[in-house]
mmCIF file of C-alpha atoms in Angstrom:
data_model
loop_
_atom_site.group_PDB
_atom_site.id
_atom_site.type_symbol
_atom_site.label_atom_id
_atom_site.label_comp_id
_atom_site.label_asym_id
_atom_site.label_seq_id
_atom_site.Cartn_x
_atom_site.Cartn_y
_atom_site.Cartn_z
ATOM 1 C CA MET A 246 -9.530 20.659 62.374
ATOM 2 C CA ARG A 247 -9.785 24.134 64.110
ATOM 3 C CA GLU A 248 -9.349 24.946 67.012
ATOM 4 C CA ARG A 249 -9.582 27.979 68.836
ATOM 5 C CA ILE A 250 -7.923 28.636 72.490
ATOM 6 C CA ARG A 251 -8.786 30.854 74.242
ATOM 7 C CA TRP A 252 -9.774 32.492 78.298
ATOM 8 C CA SER A 253 -11.398 29.736 80.577
ATOM 9 C CA PHE A 254 -14.363 30.453 82.406
ATOM 10 C CA SER A 255 -12.867 30.530 85.907
ATOM 11 C CA ILE A 256 -9.977 32.758 84.553
ATOM 12 C CA TRP A 257 -13.372 35.028 83.477
ATOM 13 C CA VAL A 258 -15.084 35.216 87.090
ATOM 14 C CA THR A 259 -11.506 35.178 88.709
ATOM 15 C CA ALA A 260 -10.659 38.506 86.527
ATOM 16 C CA ILE A 261 -14.186 40.319 86.518
ATOM 17 C CA PHE A 262 -13.728 39.421 90.458
ATOM 18 C CA LEU A 263 -10.273 40.794 90.450
ATOM 19 C CA ASN A 264 -11.881 43.731 88.342
ATOM 20 C CA LEU A 265 -14.300 44.909 90.958
ATOM 21 C CA LEU A 266 -12.558 44.354 94.355
ATOM 22 C CA ILE A 267 -10.394 46.903 92.646
ATOM 23 C CA ALA A 268 -13.082 49.046 91.855
ATOM 24 C CA LEU A 269 -14.733 48.317 94.790
ATOM 25 C CA THR A 270 -11.154 49.843 96.849
ATOM 26 C CA PHE A 271 -11.396 53.051 94.769
ATOM 27 C CA TRP A 272 -14.505 53.943 95.402
ATOM 28 C CA GLY A 273 -13.393 54.246 99.009
ATOM 29 C CA VAL A 274 -11.180 57.129 97.252
ATOM 30 C CA LEU A 275 -13.275 57.967 95.173
ATOM 31 C CA ASP A 276 -16.563 59.067 94.387
ATOM 32 C CA THR A 277 -18.931 57.179 92.012
ATOM 33 C CA LYS A 278 -18.471 58.939 88.221
ATOM 34 C CA PRO A 279 -14.665 58.185 89.035
ATOM 35 C CA THR A 280 -15.027 54.967 89.996
ATOM 36 C CA LEU A 281 -17.613 53.509 87.135
ATOM 37 C CA ALA A 282 -15.190 54.619 85.008
ATOM 38 C CA LEU A 283 -12.125 53.561 86.014
ATOM 39 C CA LEU A 284 -14.350 50.383 86.360
ATOM 40 C CA SER A 285 -14.886 50.360 83.036
ATOM 41 C CA LEU A 286 -10.953 51.291 82.034
ATOM 42 C CA SER A 287 -9.817 47.850 84.036
ATOM 43 C CA LEU A 288 -12.345 45.770 82.562
ATOM 44 C CA LEU A 289 -11.542 47.389 78.721
ATOM 45 C CA LEU A 290 -7.743 46.369 78.869
ATOM 46 C CA THR A 291 -9.674 43.202 80.840
ATOM 47 C CA LEU A 292 -10.965 42.167 77.662
ATOM 48 C CA ALA A 293 -8.214 43.152 75.511
ATOM 49 C CA TRP A 294 -6.039 41.971 77.508
ATOM 50 C CA ALA A 295 -8.406 38.432 77.548
ATOM 51 C CA LYS A 296 -8.132 38.771 73.072
ATOM 52 C CA SER A 297 -4.968 39.275 72.953
ATOM 53 C CA SER A 298 -3.871 35.718 75.091
ATOM 54 C CA GLU A 299 -6.473 33.775 72.023
ATOM 55 C CA TYR A 300 -4.893 31.869 69.136
ATOM 56 C CA GLU A 301 -6.443 29.079 66.473
ATOM 57 C CA ILE A 302 -5.187 26.310 65.739
ATOM 58 C CA VAL A 303 -5.364 24.929 61.764
ATOM 59 C CA VAL A 304 -4.144 22.075 60.282
ATOM 60 C CA ASN A 305 -5.078 21.652 56.854
ATOM 61 C CA GLU A 306 -3.709 20.144 53.449
ATOM 62 C CA LYS A 307 -0.288 22.037 53.521
ATOM 63 C CA GLN A 308 0.982 23.674 56.650
ATOM 64 C CA LEU A 309 -0.053 23.937 60.547
ATOM 65 C CA ARG A 310 -0.990 27.206 61.051
ATOM 66 C CA VAL A 311 -0.934 28.199 65.688
ATOM 67 C CA GLY A 312 -1.238 32.082 66.126
ATOM 68 C CA LYS A 313 0.630 33.514 63.790
ATOM 69 C CA ALA A 314 3.402 30.841 63.261
ATOM 70 C CA ARG A 315 2.992 28.361 60.179
ATOM 71 C CA ILE A 316 4.918 25.759 59.134
ATOM 72 C CA ASP A 317 4.837 23.719 56.316
ATOM 73 C CA LEU A 318 3.783 19.704 56.866
ATOM 74 C CA ARG A 319 6.485 18.643 54.836
ATOM 75 C CA PHE A 320 8.977 20.347 57.835
ATOM 76 C CA VAL A 321 7.624 18.575 60.160
ATOM 77 C CA GLY A 322 8.661 15.685 62.316
ATOM 78 C CA GLU A 323 7.478 13.254 64.738
ATOM 79 C CA ILE A 324 3.589 14.374 66.435
ATOM 80 C CA THR A 325 3.306 13.139 70.320
ATOM 81 C CA ALA A 326 -0.187 13.845 71.371
ATOM 82 C CA LEU A 327 0.881 14.723 75.257
ATOM 83 C CA ASP A 328 -1.730 13.810 78.165
ATOM 84 C CA SER A 329 -1.634 15.818 81.387
ATOM 85 C CA GLN A 330 1.380 14.607 82.737
ATOM 86 C CA GLN A 331 3.708 14.261 80.064
ATOM 87 C CA MET A 332 2.748 18.156 79.074
ATOM 88 C CA LYS A 333 3.695 19.151 82.526
ATOM 89 C CA VAL A 334 7.533 17.389 81.995
ATOM 90 C CA ALA A 335 7.798 18.732 79.174
ATOM 91 C CA ARG A 336 6.614 22.489 79.733
ATOM 92 C CA GLY A 337 8.743 22.299 83.268
ATOM 93 C CA VAL A 338 11.723 20.845 83.451
ATOM 94 C CA ALA A 339 12.260 18.694 79.433
ATOM 95 C CA ILE A 340 11.631 22.561 77.727
ATOM 96 C CA ASP A 341 14.153 23.506 75.875
ATOM 97 C CA PRO A 342 14.591 27.346 75.186
ATOM 98 C CA SER A 343 15.053 27.524 71.570
ATOM 99 C CA ALA A 344 11.711 25.629 70.935
ATOM 100 C CA TYR A 345 8.407 27.941 70.316
ATOM 101 C CA LEU A 346 5.394 27.143 72.514
ATOM 102 C CA ALA A 347 2.265 27.915 71.961
ATOM 103 C CA ILE A 348 1.446 26.946 76.038
ATOM 104 C CA ARG A 349 -1.405 28.409 77.893
ATOM 105 C CA SER A 350 -2.443 27.266 81.857
ATOM 106 C CA TRP A 351 -5.000 26.240 81.564
ATOM 107 C CA ILE A 352 -4.620 23.560 79.201
ATOM 108 C CA LYS A 353 -3.293 20.573 80.622
ATOM 109 C CA THR A 354 -2.999 18.654 77.499
ATOM 110 C CA GLY A 355 -1.238 19.035 74.178
ATOM 111 C CA VAL A 356 1.166 18.030 71.579
ATOM 112 C CA LYS A 357 4.710 18.598 70.828
ATOM 113 C CA VAL A 358 5.755 18.329 67.238
ATOM 114 C CA THR A 359 8.602 17.973 66.313
ATOM 115 C CA ILE A 360 10.283 20.499 63.388
ATOM 116 C CA ASN A 361 12.736 18.668 60.301
ATOM 117 C CA ASP A 362 14.080 21.642 58.875
ATOM 118 C CA PRO A 363 17.973 21.939 58.197
ATOM 119 C CA ARG A 364 17.366 26.376 58.139
ATOM 120 C CA ASP A 365 15.145 26.667 61.014
ATOM 121 C CA PRO A 366 17.152 26.240 64.806
ATOM 122 C CA THR A 367 13.754 25.240 66.854
ATOM 123 C CA PRO A 368 13.663 22.131 67.119
ATOM 124 C CA TYR A 369 10.041 21.629 68.219
ATOM 125 C CA TRP A 370 6.750 23.213 68.476
ATOM 126 C CA LEU A 371 4.734 23.373 71.852
ATOM 127 C CA ILE A 372 1.129 23.713 71.636
ATOM 128 C CA SER A 373 -1.758 23.726 74.130
ATOM 129 C CA SER A 374 -4.549 21.852 72.697
ATOM 130 C CA LYS A 375 -7.840 20.265 74.524
ATOM 131 C CA ARG A 376 -8.335 18.369 71.583
ATOM 132 C CA PHE A 377 -4.820 17.661 71.434
ATOM 133 C CA ARG A 378 -5.287 13.592 70.426
ATOM 134 C CA GLU A 379 -7.307 15.184 67.607
ATOM 135 C CA LEU A 380 -4.661 17.680 66.912
ATOM 136 C CA ALA A 381 -1.888 14.463 66.472
ATOM 137 C CA ALA A 382 -4.045 12.286 64.492
ATOM 138 C CA ALA A 383 -4.705 15.834 62.649
ATOM 139 C CA ILE A 384 -1.792 16.900 61.877
ATOM 140 C CA SER A 385 -0.423 13.526 60.828
ATOM 141 C CA ALA A 386 -2.598 12.358 58.240
ATOM 142 C CA GLU A 387 -2.523 15.401 56.246
ATOM 143 C CA LYS A 388 1.137 15.212 56.517
ATOM 144 C CA ASN A 389 1.112 11.788 55.438
#
């Protein structure tokens, strides 16, 4: 199973609107060319920010990979698919500061993967996923 987590359409619209608003504000003070240069730079920085916030979830027969983090499936314990209400609690009042968090605020569902490695101080991974049930099932299937 493979899933790529990216910015949602509404986040893109908001980011572009904010860039245009900033450019419009500077256009009142600066000439057109510097304003266009500022807008171009701002849009490039927004694109870099969007790219840096995306990650890929991959489950294969040997490991679970979330972004740059990897774990062998033999160290995976309990797998829990979390609906929006459960995810809200998991990333809120019930969060463990030593957990590995691959969460994005615009994705309301996810998966909690308990880690059973005595050498690893991380108790669990909390992963945002739009296909949370499918992800939980894929990890369970590959683990067994």
